Amino acid sequence: MAKKPRFQRPTGMRDILPEEQPYFEKIYRTVDEVARFYGFGKIDTPIVEDVELYERGTGQSTDIVEKQMYSFKTRGGDALALRPEFTPGIVRAYNEHGMLNLPQPVKLYACGPLFRYEHPQAGRYRQFHQVDFEVFGEESAAIDAQVIQIFYTVLKELKFGHLICEVNSIGDTACRPYYKKVLTNFLRPRQNSLCADCKRRTRENPLRVLDCKEEKCQRLKAQAPQILDHLCEQCKSHFKSLLEFLDEADLPYHLDPYLVRGLDYYTKTVFEIFSETAVQEQKEEVISRSALVGGGRYDSLVRLLGGKDVPATGAAAGVERIIAAMKERGFPPAEIPGPKVFLAQLGDLPKKRSLKLLEELRKAKIPIAESLGRDSLRTQLARADKLEVEYTLILGQREVLDGAIVIRKMDTGEQQTVKMAKVIDELRKRLSDKSK
Ligand code: HAM
């Protein structure tokens, strides 16, 4: 067996090799187009932020802050963390750049890597990528529905046919504290039916129990009181109007009264989007059952992080999860156009001339491949065949001295010598004749 190399990638992190890049490209290109159409501006925030931003924003009692943050002290003594999610960083930027003074709503989107120290498994990595959309300064449920619609649109453009959005409302500061009490009263006498973490969660943040993946906690959850029965008038009417918007826009949803999401900042709307076939088939593979998109409204976070009372809503999709689902379903990645021409060179002088010629062809936008390390014509023609190019340019010693070059048509083997000064025009003509 081959010996493992001394250095390997860190656990739970991946190299994205050239073969996989077309999937990323397809997703990012689609997201950019949809974002532009819906009036979102792109934002890049630092990959590290003040650790307290997440402690306060994401929430002290969340798995992310309790167990999953990559935090460290800098040489200067600052406590920073690799970002585990985009939302708190984008809220910080909204506050720091006074975006409240811009016409509202302010619509921002971001794409990039995030870091969570999770137990690695299919669809769950320690470094992964998200596309994230956030809208600030609009309290209407229409915007919650629009964010859902945007993710549906992106996924549909990528060819996902059957999508379903699980929705719920988790109330706000007016009604949630009462529900928490009701839930705690239900959980307290049933501690023996809970996992060790949930026993603690009952005291610290009982809603988190509803999010636990342990089977025994799931069983108990099915009998727990539902927050929808305890919403205040305002939250109830927001939720009702969200469902009306979703109906009106033909966005299929399913009401999940126990959906709470694992982050502390949500108010009112929470949702997750799944590919429906996976939900229906209940495939055993974890990846098929995990959410592609998660999000919701967070009306108190801007203030909590030092800003004014600004309502906000947003969501994020996991890029690796979308790619895995695309591969499972055989959906195509972006097409990367291959070369149409190959340049074969025979010996020292032609090789030197090749560098210049390649650059001339690049400027002329003629996609070309070469193999400057090889000198045998046979090997180079074999490579050209493999790349399925239409023409090969052959540059030998004599051609360089004559200021000429040979053009070989690959399917017939027909060869013609042309003046070097004319080669670009000749190739252009031949390639455009072909495409007619
Ligand atoms: P989240 O549910 O933690 O929400 O993550 C959103 C999506 O990121 C998930 O549905 C999943 O597709 C992907 N994801 C999360 N963790 C991993 C992982 N370890 N490996 C691979 N993919 C993963 C948030 O992050 C919120 N900031 C979303 C949001 C934006 N809410 C409001 N605005």
Coordinates of N, CA, C and O in Angstrom, one line a residue, residues 33-186:
E33 N -26.5 36.3 -10.6 CA -27.6 36.8 -11.5 C -28.9 37.1 -10.7 O -29.5 38.1 -10.9
V34 N -29.3 36.1 -9.9 CA -30.5 36.3 -9.2 C -30.4 37.5 -8.2 O -31.3 38.3 -8.1
A35 N -29.3 37.6 -7.5 CA -29.1 38.7 -6.6 C -29.2 40.0 -7.3 O -29.8 41.0 -6.8
R36 N -28.5 40.1 -8.4 CA -28.6 41.4 -9.2 C -30.0 41.7 -9.5 O -30.5 42.8 -9.4
F37 N -30.7 40.7 -10.0 CA -32.1 41.0 -10.4 C -33.0 41.5 -9.2 O -33.8 42.4 -9.4
Y38 N -32.7 40.9 -8.1 CA -33.6 41.3 -6.9 C -33.0 42.5 -6.1 O -33.4 42.8 -5.0
G39 N -31.9 43.2 -6.7 CA -31.4 44.4 -6.1 C -30.5 44.2 -4.9 O -30.4 45.1 -4.0
F40 N -29.8 43.1 -4.8 CA -28.9 42.8 -3.7 C -27.5 43.3 -4.1 O -27.0 43.0 -5.2
G41 N -26.8 43.9 -3.1 CA -25.4 44.3 -3.4 C -24.5 43.3 -2.7 O -24.8 42.8 -1.6
K42 N -23.3 43.0 -3.3 CA -22.5 42.0 -2.7 C -21.6 42.6 -1.6 O -21.1 43.7 -1.7
I43 N -21.4 41.8 -0.5 CA -20.5 42.3 0.5 C -19.6 41.2 0.9 O -19.9 40.0 0.9
D44 N -18.3 41.6 1.1 CA -17.3 40.6 1.7 C -16.9 41.2 3.0 O -16.5 42.3 3.1
T45 N -17.0 40.4 4.0 CA -16.6 40.8 5.4 C -15.3 39.9 5.7 O -15.1 38.9 5.1
P46 N -14.6 40.3 6.7 CA -13.4 39.5 7.1 C -13.7 38.1 7.5 O -14.8 37.9 8.0
I47 N -12.8 37.2 7.3 CA -13.1 35.8 7.7 C -13.0 35.7 9.2 O -13.5 34.7 9.8
V48 N -12.3 36.6 9.8 CA -12.3 36.6 11.3 C -13.0 37.8 11.8 O -13.0 38.9 11.2
E49 N -13.6 37.7 13.0 CA -14.2 38.8 13.7 C -14.0 38.6 15.2 O -13.5 37.6 15.6
D50 N -14.3 39.7 15.9 CA -14.3 39.7 17.4 C -15.1 38.5 17.9 O -16.3 38.4 17.5
V51 N -14.5 37.7 18.7 CA -15.2 36.5 19.2 C -16.6 36.8 19.9 O -17.6 36.1 19.8
E52 N -16.6 38.0 20.5 CA -17.8 38.4 21.2 C -19.0 38.7 20.3 O -20.1 38.6 20.7
L53 N -18.7 39.0 19.0 CA -19.7 39.3 18.1 C -20.6 38.0 17.9 O -21.8 38.1 17.8
Y54 N -19.9 36.9 17.9 CA -20.7 35.6 17.8 C -21.3 35.2 19.1 O -22.4 34.6 19.1
E55 N -20.6 35.4 20.2 CA -21.1 35.1 21.5 C -22.4 35.8 21.7 O -23.4 35.2 22.2
R56 N -22.5 37.1 21.4 CA -23.7 37.8 21.5 C -24.7 37.6 20.4 O -25.9 37.4 20.7
G57 N -24.2 37.6 19.2 CA -25.1 37.5 18.0 C -25.6 36.1 17.8 O -26.8 35.9 17.9
T58 N -24.8 35.2 17.5 CA -25.2 33.8 17.3 C -25.9 33.2 18.6 O -26.9 32.5 18.5
G59 N -25.3 33.6 19.7 CA -25.9 33.2 21.0 C -25.0 32.3 21.8 O -24.5 31.3 21.3
Q60 N -24.9 32.6 23.1 CA -24.1 31.8 24.1 C -24.5 30.4 24.1 O -23.7 29.5 24.3
S61 N -25.8 30.1 24.1 CA -26.2 28.7 24.3 C -26.5 27.9 23.1 O -27.1 26.9 23.0
T62 N -25.9 28.4 21.9 CA -26.0 27.7 20.7 C -24.9 26.7 20.6 O -23.8 26.9 21.2
D63 N -25.1 25.6 19.8 CA -24.0 24.6 19.6 C -22.8 25.4 18.9 O -21.6 25.1 19.3
I64 N -23.1 26.3 18.0 CA -22.0 27.0 17.3 C -21.0 27.6 18.4 O -19.8 27.4 18.3
V65 N -21.6 28.4 19.3 CA -20.7 29.1 20.2 C -20.2 28.2 21.3 O -19.0 28.3 21.7
E66 N -21.1 27.3 21.8 CA -20.6 26.4 22.8 C -19.5 25.4 22.4 O -18.6 25.1 23.2
K67 N -19.7 24.9 21.2 CA -18.8 23.8 20.8 C -18.0 24.0 19.5 O -17.1 23.2 19.3
Q68 N -18.4 24.9 18.7 CA -17.9 24.8 17.3 C -17.0 25.9 16.8 O -16.6 25.9 15.7
M69 N -16.7 26.9 17.7 CA -16.0 28.0 17.1 C -14.5 27.8 17.1 O -13.9 27.2 18.0
Y70 N -13.8 28.2 16.0 CA -12.4 28.2 16.0 C -12.0 29.6 16.5 O -12.0 30.6 15.8
S71 N -11.7 29.7 17.8 CA -11.4 31.0 18.4 C -9.9 31.0 18.8 O -9.3 30.0 19.1
F72 N -9.3 32.2 18.8 CA -7.9 32.3 19.1 C -7.5 33.7 19.5 O -8.3 34.6 19.3
K73 N -6.4 33.8 20.2 CA -5.9 35.1 20.6 C -4.8 35.5 19.6 O -4.0 34.7 19.2
T74 N -4.8 36.8 19.1 CA -3.8 37.2 18.2 C -2.5 37.6 19.0 O -2.6 37.7 20.3
R75 N -1.4 37.8 18.3 CA -0.2 38.2 19.1 C -0.4 39.5 19.8 O 0.2 39.8 20.8
G76 N -1.3 40.3 19.3 CA -1.6 41.6 20.0 C -2.6 41.5 21.1 O -3.0 42.4 21.8
G77 N -3.1 40.2 21.3 CA -4.0 40.0 22.5 C -5.5 40.1 22.1 O -6.4 40.0 23.0
D78 N -5.9 40.3 20.8 CA -7.3 40.4 20.5 C -7.9 39.0 20.4 O -7.3 38.0 19.9
A79 N -9.1 38.8 20.9 CA -9.8 37.5 20.9 C -10.7 37.5 19.6 O -11.7 38.2 19.5
L80 N -10.3 36.7 18.7 CA -11.0 36.6 17.4 C -11.5 35.2 17.2 O -11.1 34.2 17.8
A81 N -12.4 35.0 16.2 CA -12.9 33.7 15.8 C -13.0 33.7 14.3 O -13.4 34.7 13.7
L82 N -12.7 32.5 13.7 CA -13.0 32.3 12.3 C -14.5 32.3 12.2 O -15.2 31.7 13.0
R83 N -15.1 33.0 11.2 CA -16.5 33.1 11.1 C -17.2 31.8 11.0 O -16.9 31.0 10.1
P84 N -18.2 31.5 11.9 CA -19.0 30.3 11.8 C -20.2 30.5 10.9 O -20.9 29.5 10.6
E85 N -20.6 31.7 10.7 CA -21.8 32.1 9.9 C -21.6 33.5 9.5 O -20.8 34.3 10.0
F86 N -22.4 34.0 8.5 CA -22.2 35.3 7.9 C -23.0 36.4 8.7 O -22.6 37.5 8.8
T87 N -24.2 36.0 9.2 CA -25.1 37.0 9.7 C -24.5 38.1 10.7 O -24.6 39.3 10.4
P88 N -23.9 37.7 11.8 CA -23.4 38.7 12.7 C -22.4 39.6 12.1 O -22.4 40.8 12.3
G89 N -21.5 39.1 11.2 CA -20.5 40.0 10.5 C -21.2 41.0 9.6 O -20.8 42.2 9.5
I90 N -22.3 40.6 8.9 CA -23.0 41.5 8.0 C -23.7 42.5 8.8 O -23.8 43.7 8.5
V91 N -24.3 42.1 10.0 CA -25.0 43.1 10.8 C -24.0 44.1 11.4 O -24.2 45.3 11.4
R92 N -22.8 43.6 11.8 CA -21.7 44.5 12.2 C -21.4 45.5 11.2 O -21.3 46.7 11.4
A93 N -21.3 45.1 9.9 CA -20.9 46.0 8.8 C -22.0 47.0 8.6 O -21.8 48.2 8.3
Y94 N -23.3 46.5 8.7 CA -24.4 47.4 8.5 C -24.4 48.6 9.5 O -24.5 49.7 9.2
N95 N -24.1 48.2 10.8 CA -24.0 49.2 11.8 C -22.7 50.1 11.6 O -22.8 51.3 11.7
E96 N -21.6 49.5 11.4 CA -20.3 50.2 11.3 C -20.3 51.2 10.2 O -19.7 52.3 10.3
H97 N -21.0 50.9 9.1 CA -20.9 51.8 7.9 C -22.2 52.7 7.8 O -22.4 53.3 6.8
G98 N -22.9 52.7 8.9 CA -24.1 53.6 9.0 C -25.1 53.4 7.9 O -25.7 54.3 7.3
M99 N -25.3 52.1 7.5 CA -26.2 51.8 6.4 C -27.7 52.1 6.7 O -28.5 52.1 5.8
L100 N -27.9 52.4 8.0 CA -29.3 52.8 8.4 C -29.6 54.1 7.7 O -30.8 54.4 7.4
N101 N -28.6 54.9 7.3 CA -28.9 56.2 6.6 C -29.1 56.0 5.1 O -29.4 57.0 4.5
L102 N -28.9 54.8 4.6 CA -29.2 54.6 3.2 C -30.7 54.4 3.1 O -31.4 54.0 4.1
P103 N -31.3 54.5 1.9 CA -32.7 54.1 1.7 C -32.9 52.7 2.1 O -32.1 51.8 1.7
Q104 N -33.9 52.4 2.9 CA -34.2 51.0 3.3 C -35.2 50.4 2.4 O -36.0 51.2 1.8
P105 N -35.3 49.1 2.2 CA -34.4 48.1 2.8 C -33.0 48.1 2.1 O -32.9 48.4 1.0
V106 N -32.1 47.7 3.0 CA -30.7 47.5 2.4 C -30.6 46.0 2.2 O -30.9 45.2 3.1
K107 N -30.3 45.6 1.0 CA -30.2 44.2 0.6 C -28.8 43.8 0.3 O -28.2 44.4 -0.6
L108 N -28.3 42.8 1.1 CA -26.9 42.4 0.9 C -26.8 40.9 0.7 O -27.6 40.2 1.3
Y109 N -25.8 40.5 -0.1 CA -25.5 39.0 -0.1 C -24.0 38.8 -0.1 O -23.2 39.7 -0.4
A110 N -23.7 37.6 0.3 CA -22.3 37.2 0.5 C -22.1 35.7 0.1 O -23.0 34.9 0.2
C111 N -20.9 35.4 -0.3 CA -20.5 34.0 -0.6 C -19.1 33.8 -0.1 O -18.3 34.7 -0.2
G112 N -18.9 32.6 0.5 CA -17.5 32.3 0.9 C -17.5 31.3 2.0 O -18.5 30.6 2.4
P113 N -16.2 31.0 2.5 CA -16.0 29.9 3.4 C -16.4 30.3 4.9 O -16.2 31.4 5.3
L114 N -16.8 29.3 5.6 CA -17.2 29.4 7.0 C -16.6 28.2 7.8 O -16.2 27.2 7.1
F115 N -16.4 28.3 9.1 CA -15.7 27.3 9.8 C -16.5 26.9 11.1 O -16.9 27.8 11.9
R116 N -16.8 25.6 11.2 CA -17.4 25.1 12.4 C -16.7 23.8 12.8 O -16.6 22.9 12.0
Y117 N -16.3 23.7 14.1 CA -15.7 22.5 14.6 C -16.7 21.5 14.9 O -17.1 21.3 16.0
E118 N -17.2 20.8 13.8 CA -18.3 19.9 13.9 C -17.8 18.5 13.8 O -16.6 18.3 13.3
H119 N -18.6 17.5 14.1 CA -18.2 16.1 13.9 C -18.4 15.9 12.4 O -19.5 15.9 11.8
P120 N -17.2 15.6 11.6 CA -17.4 15.6 10.2 C -18.1 14.4 9.7 O -18.0 13.3 10.2
Q121 N -19.0 14.5 8.8 CA -19.8 13.4 8.1 C -20.3 13.9 6.8 O -20.0 15.1 6.5
A122 N -21.0 13.1 6.0 CA -21.4 13.5 4.7 C -22.2 14.8 4.8 O -23.2 14.8 5.6
G123 N -21.9 15.8 4.1 CA -22.7 17.0 4.1 C -22.4 17.9 5.2 O -23.0 19.0 5.4
R124 N -21.4 17.5 6.1 CA -21.1 18.4 7.2 C -19.6 18.5 7.3 O -18.9 17.5 7.5
Y125 N -19.1 19.7 7.1 CA -17.6 19.9 7.1 C -17.2 20.9 8.1 O -18.0 21.7 8.6
R126 N -15.9 21.0 8.4 CA -15.4 22.0 9.3 C -15.1 23.3 8.6 O -15.1 24.3 9.2
Q127 N -14.8 23.2 7.3 CA -14.8 24.4 6.4 C -15.8 24.1 5.3 O -15.7 23.1 4.6
F128 N -16.7 25.0 5.2 CA -17.7 24.8 4.1 C -18.1 26.2 3.6 O -17.6 27.2 4.1
H129 N -18.9 26.2 2.5 CA -19.2 27.5 1.9 C -20.7 27.8 1.9 O -21.5 26.8 1.9
Q130 N -21.1 29.0 2.1 CA -22.5 29.4 2.0 C -22.7 30.5 1.0 O -21.8 31.3 0.7
V131 N -23.9 30.6 0.5 CA -24.4 31.8 -0.1 C -25.4 32.4 0.8 O -26.3 31.6 1.2
D132 N -25.3 33.7 1.1 CA -26.1 34.2 2.2 C -26.8 35.5 1.8 O -26.2 36.4 1.1
F133 N -28.1 35.6 2.0 CA -28.8 36.8 1.6 C -29.4 37.5 2.9 O -30.0 36.8 3.7
E134 N -29.3 38.8 3.1 CA -29.8 39.5 4.2 C -30.5 40.8 3.8 O -30.1 41.4 2.9
V135 N -31.7 41.1 4.4 CA -32.4 42.3 4.1 C -32.7 43.1 5.4 O -33.2 42.5 6.3
F136 N -32.3 44.3 5.4 CA -32.4 45.2 6.6 C -33.4 46.2 6.4 O -33.5 46.9 5.3
G137 N -34.2 46.5 7.5 CA -35.1 47.7 7.4 C -36.5 47.5 6.9 O -37.1 48.4 6.4
E138 N -36.9 46.3 6.9 CA -38.3 46.0 6.3 C -39.0 45.0 7.2 O -38.5 43.9 7.4
E139 N -40.1 45.3 7.8 CA -40.7 44.4 8.7 C -41.8 43.5 8.1 O -42.3 42.6 8.7
S140 N -42.2 43.8 6.9 CA -43.3 43.1 6.2 C -42.9 41.6 6.0 O -41.8 41.3 5.6
A141 N -43.9 40.7 6.2 CA -43.7 39.3 5.9 C -43.4 39.1 4.4 O -43.0 38.0 4.0
A142 N -43.8 40.1 3.6 CA -43.5 40.0 2.1 C -42.0 39.7 1.9 O -41.6 39.0 1.0
I143 N -41.2 40.3 2.7 CA -39.7 40.2 2.5 C -39.3 38.8 2.9 O -38.4 38.2 2.3
D144 N -39.9 38.3 4.0 CA -39.5 36.9 4.4 C -39.9 36.0 3.2 O -39.1 35.1 2.8
A145 N -41.0 36.2 2.6 CA -41.5 35.4 1.5 C -40.5 35.6 0.3 O -40.2 34.6 -0.4
Q146 N -40.1 36.8 0.1 CA -39.2 37.1 -1.0 C -37.8 36.4 -0.9 O -37.3 35.8 -1.8
V147 N -37.3 36.3 0.4 CA -36.0 35.6 0.6 C -36.2 34.1 0.3 O -35.4 33.5 -0.4
I148 N -37.4 33.6 0.7 CA -37.7 32.2 0.4 C -37.7 32.0 -1.1 O -37.1 31.1 -1.7
Q149 N -38.4 32.9 -1.8 CA -38.5 32.9 -3.2 C -37.2 32.9 -3.9 O -36.9 32.2 -4.9
I150 N -36.3 33.8 -3.4 CA -35.0 33.9 -4.0 C -34.2 32.5 -4.0 O -33.6 32.1 -5.0
F151 N -34.3 31.9 -2.8 CA -33.6 30.6 -2.7 C -34.3 29.5 -3.6 O -33.6 28.7 -4.2
Y152 N -35.6 29.6 -3.7 CA -36.3 28.6 -4.6 C -35.8 28.9 -6.0 O -35.5 28.0 -6.8
T153 N -35.7 30.2 -6.4 CA -35.3 30.5 -7.8 C -33.9 30.0 -8.1 O -33.7 29.4 -9.1
V154 N -33.0 30.3 -7.1 CA -31.6 29.8 -7.3 C -31.6 28.3 -7.5 O -31.0 27.7 -8.5
L155 N -32.3 27.6 -6.7 CA -32.3 26.1 -6.7 C -33.0 25.6 -8.0 O -32.6 24.6 -8.6
K156 N -34.0 26.3 -8.4 CA -34.7 25.9 -9.6 C -33.8 26.1 -10.9 O -33.8 25.3 -11.8
E157 N -33.1 27.3 -10.9 CA -32.2 27.5 -12.0 C -31.1 26.4 -12.0 O -30.5 26.2 -13.1
L158 N -30.8 25.8 -10.9 CA -29.8 24.8 -10.9 C -30.4 23.4 -11.2 O -29.7 22.4 -11.2
K159 N -31.7 23.4 -11.5 CA -32.5 22.3 -12.0 C -33.2 21.5 -10.9 O -33.8 20.4 -11.2
F160 N -33.2 21.9 -9.7 CA -34.0 21.2 -8.6 C -35.5 21.4 -8.9 O -35.9 22.5 -9.1
G161 N -36.2 20.2 -9.0 CA -37.6 20.3 -9.4 C -38.5 20.4 -8.2 O -39.3 21.3 -8.1
H162 N -38.4 19.5 -7.2 CA -39.3 19.5 -6.1 C -38.7 20.0 -4.9 O -37.9 19.3 -4.3
L163 N -39.1 21.2 -4.5 CA -38.6 21.8 -3.3 C -39.7 22.0 -2.3 O -40.9 22.2 -2.7
I164 N -39.3 21.9 -1.0 CA -40.3 22.2 0.0 C -39.7 23.0 1.1 O -38.6 22.8 1.5
C165 N -40.5 24.0 1.6 CA -40.0 24.9 2.6 C -40.7 24.5 3.9 O -42.0 24.6 4.0
E166 N -40.0 24.1 4.9 CA -40.6 23.9 6.2 C -40.6 25.3 7.0 O -39.5 25.9 7.0
V167 N -41.8 25.7 7.4 CA -41.8 27.0 8.1 C -42.5 26.9 9.5 O -43.3 26.0 9.8
N168 N -42.1 27.9 10.3 CA -42.7 28.0 11.6 C -42.5 29.5 12.1 O -41.8 30.3 11.4
S169 N -43.2 29.8 13.1 CA -42.9 31.1 13.8 C -42.5 30.8 15.2 O -43.0 29.9 15.8
I170 N -41.4 31.5 15.6 CA -41.0 31.2 17.0 C -41.2 32.4 17.9 O -40.6 32.6 19.0
G171 N -42.2 33.3 17.5 CA -42.6 34.4 18.3 C -41.5 35.5 18.5 O -40.5 35.5 17.8
D172 N -41.8 36.3 19.4 CA -40.8 37.4 19.7 C -40.7 37.6 21.2 O -41.2 36.8 22.0
T173 N -40.1 38.8 21.6 CA -39.9 39.0 23.0 C -41.2 39.1 23.8 O -41.2 39.0 25.0
A174 N -42.3 39.4 23.1 CA -43.6 39.6 23.7 C -44.2 38.2 24.1 O -44.8 38.0 25.2
C175 N -44.1 37.2 23.2 CA -44.8 36.0 23.5 C -43.8 34.8 23.8 O -44.3 33.8 24.4
R176 N -42.6 34.8 23.4 CA -41.7 33.7 23.5 C -41.5 33.3 25.0 O -41.5 32.1 25.4
P177 N -41.2 34.3 25.9 CA -40.9 34.0 27.3 C -42.0 33.1 27.9 O -41.7 32.2 28.6
Y178 N -43.3 33.4 27.6 CA -44.4 32.7 28.2 C -44.3 31.2 27.6 O -44.5 30.2 28.4
Y179 N -44.1 31.1 26.3 CA -44.0 29.7 25.7 C -42.9 29.0 26.3 O -43.0 27.8 26.6
K180 N -41.8 29.6 26.6 CA -40.6 29.0 27.2 C -41.0 28.4 28.5 O -40.6 27.3 28.9
K181 N -41.8 29.1 29.3 CA -42.3 28.6 30.6 C -43.1 27.4 30.4 O -43.0 26.4 31.1
V182 N -44.1 27.5 29.5 CA -45.0 26.3 29.2 C -44.1 25.1 28.8 O -44.4 24.0 29.3
L183 N -43.1 25.3 28.0 CA -42.3 24.2 27.5 C -41.5 23.7 28.7 O -41.3 22.4 28.8
T184 N -40.9 24.6 29.5 CA -40.1 24.1 30.6 C -41.0 23.3 31.6 O -40.5 22.2 32.1
N185 N -42.2 23.7 31.8 CA -43.1 23.0 32.7 C -43.4 21.6 32.1 O -43.6 20.6 32.8
F186 N -43.4 21.5 30.8 CA -43.6 20.2 30.1 C -42.4 19.3 30.3 O -42.4 18.1 30.6

